[in-house]
């Protein structure tokens, strides 16, 4: 049954793409409702027995939107509301996860094989004790990853599984807050005067909120907290702070750690002879914080609770480049290094380096870090480690760039804090992460002796309790859009870290919403932009007034009163004058009859559609047929040459490759559909009589394999040889340098021009010495002409790209579907009833 339903799921999708609504199906298949689940979230609820949860299932399209950084509405789940109770009952009735659940007559829930390892962890977690369930609900990703590791997956595969299968929905994040699962961290800190190693004062950091306490008042403050705890008083007043200090055991422990530093006797909470140990919170009290797993930070989502302080660190004349740089920086890179130094010297808590892709952001940051290390050493300041957080695929790039641009050991000893390297950094007896253990699991003393630490976003999330104990001289967030979601646990973990200066790096500061830029700066300099809370900020720009958006861009990119701007963003067209030419070729080819007929039928169906679901089905057919009328695993694909001729876009691509092959040059082909990846790879090998099948890079390719692929593709010894590399736009659009290619072909396109530009910039970046040709093949219907889907999408991308040069606008604002509907003559007045974006996983 499982195999049959899996095949039926594919069959229905194929039939819909081929024939739309006119197909005459067998009645049993026609009545079949198959809910195909490829990802999940949790529905949290409070019971008498503590926190409980059930899986909420989503399609692969929704998972794709989540991976693109979009906040997912729980209402988009695949199981219909009237069937959820039946599914949840069946799910809990079995110890092991089934492939298929029959929830009603002809109503099936099919669990994708790739989801089953993750959902099995959820099923096992439902059977845990109340306290363990509450801990699981705080950060399911961390627990799921640990279980996958324990069950034999390697670190990178576990991260990939979790990232692709678990979604934080709008309601999940809200429920975590509602049931009180997050508790703030309490971290002691030593406050120093700028340019001095002498302690000036002490204090506590609770989340991102600082309570400064003069040295003379530490003892009496600790005693006041202890006295308040004895009488169940929740807070105490501080002379040095406007807000009261929480009176908790964690606060007392932190104050006692400062007293230990001052070599003073700690304050005891109780006399063991007179008082019993305080009891643990009862499992029946779901809102009693366990004090474990997640360090909650004070956020500015609904009210401006925290504002970063600006205190100048140094009075510098014209900044000088540091010694020990092996590469000569270009003029724009010198400007970028100087800007970073000025931001630090002027006391900025953080800044955002948002240069266009391929301008050398990593080199600029490495040069600044070398300067910072030299400066702090020169004034006798204790060396504190640097933390670099980056996607797994980019960590090797940081090591390579440091080896190329800096002298050996320029930043001190490097520590790799991810993958198998984690094991040797765990405390004795620890076999799991901070979130699962509910406490520090890493050897912080060992990490404190590092010069710089390389870690992943997932490791930061899973071990942020340990990392929050370390004072860093600088934290760098590479591809910072990974923490652009205001409610994600990744963002909260990043905001709990302790650093005097932070640098964000991204080539796409705004993708889905203006909330992206607010969240980035809420991490880098909370409240420092004067934007207010997130609700106020979004309300200010709700009407997308161009004047306001132009002013917002100026506020970020133009310094005031002698201060540097908080964001530096330069485009290649403006600063990289020595880059060769980039030439765009838009190639229009008329659809053959085999493609034009199903396309026309789908358009007619969409224009007649009365229900949103029918429009979506028609639209899926339109965008699918625009690439090819037949799937790559269909019978029509067996004859490769004939299959190429069925599609105008594929015909153009092969003609382009023919010319590239005759010139002995290299090409990148970006295509979303993995089946087309595979088909093209085999066809290209046969057509051009290659020794090996062209390489492919997509989400499931491990970073170590990607590195090998890139090195082989870039091998200077193979210059002048024809080669093709097939890539997924989202999985390979960042972090890869592929300057051996002089041609980029966008066989399929995303509706976000920033994503497309990132892909092109794999080849068109510093290090490129030849002109880069960007090819955009378009399928043109003989009847609709410029009104064909490919033309409509192209116009949409060009308009967004042009507007972004003048103002800060989101590259995806949710209106794309309605725009395309209107342009194709499809009813769009109630387009809000559609599920915007779900159908945008272009074939």
XYZ file of C-alpha atoms in Angstrom, residues 11 21 24-25 48 96 146 150 198 212 227 264 272 330-331 412 546 584 595 697 723 728 735 784 824:
25
model
C 1.001 9.940 -10.911
C -8.558 19.496 -15.232
C -10.764 11.508 -17.348
C -9.478 9.543 -14.337
C -2.739 18.418 33.219
C 6.764 3.512 15.060
C 20.952 14.955 18.749
C 22.723 9.068 18.246
C 41.581 47.688 34.547
C 25.593 47.647 35.916
C 16.695 37.951 51.194
C 35.033 37.513 48.636
C 21.053 23.922 55.504
C 41.416 46.963 -3.958
C 40.315 50.552 -3.354
C 45.781 33.181 16.747
C 8.762 55.338 -2.195
C 22.973 39.513 -20.700
C 4.399 22.600 -25.634
C 25.318 20.772 -6.686
C 32.751 21.706 -18.848
C 20.244 24.511 -7.651
C 29.432 30.768 -0.972
C 0.284 35.035 -26.285
C -2.226 36.349 -17.697
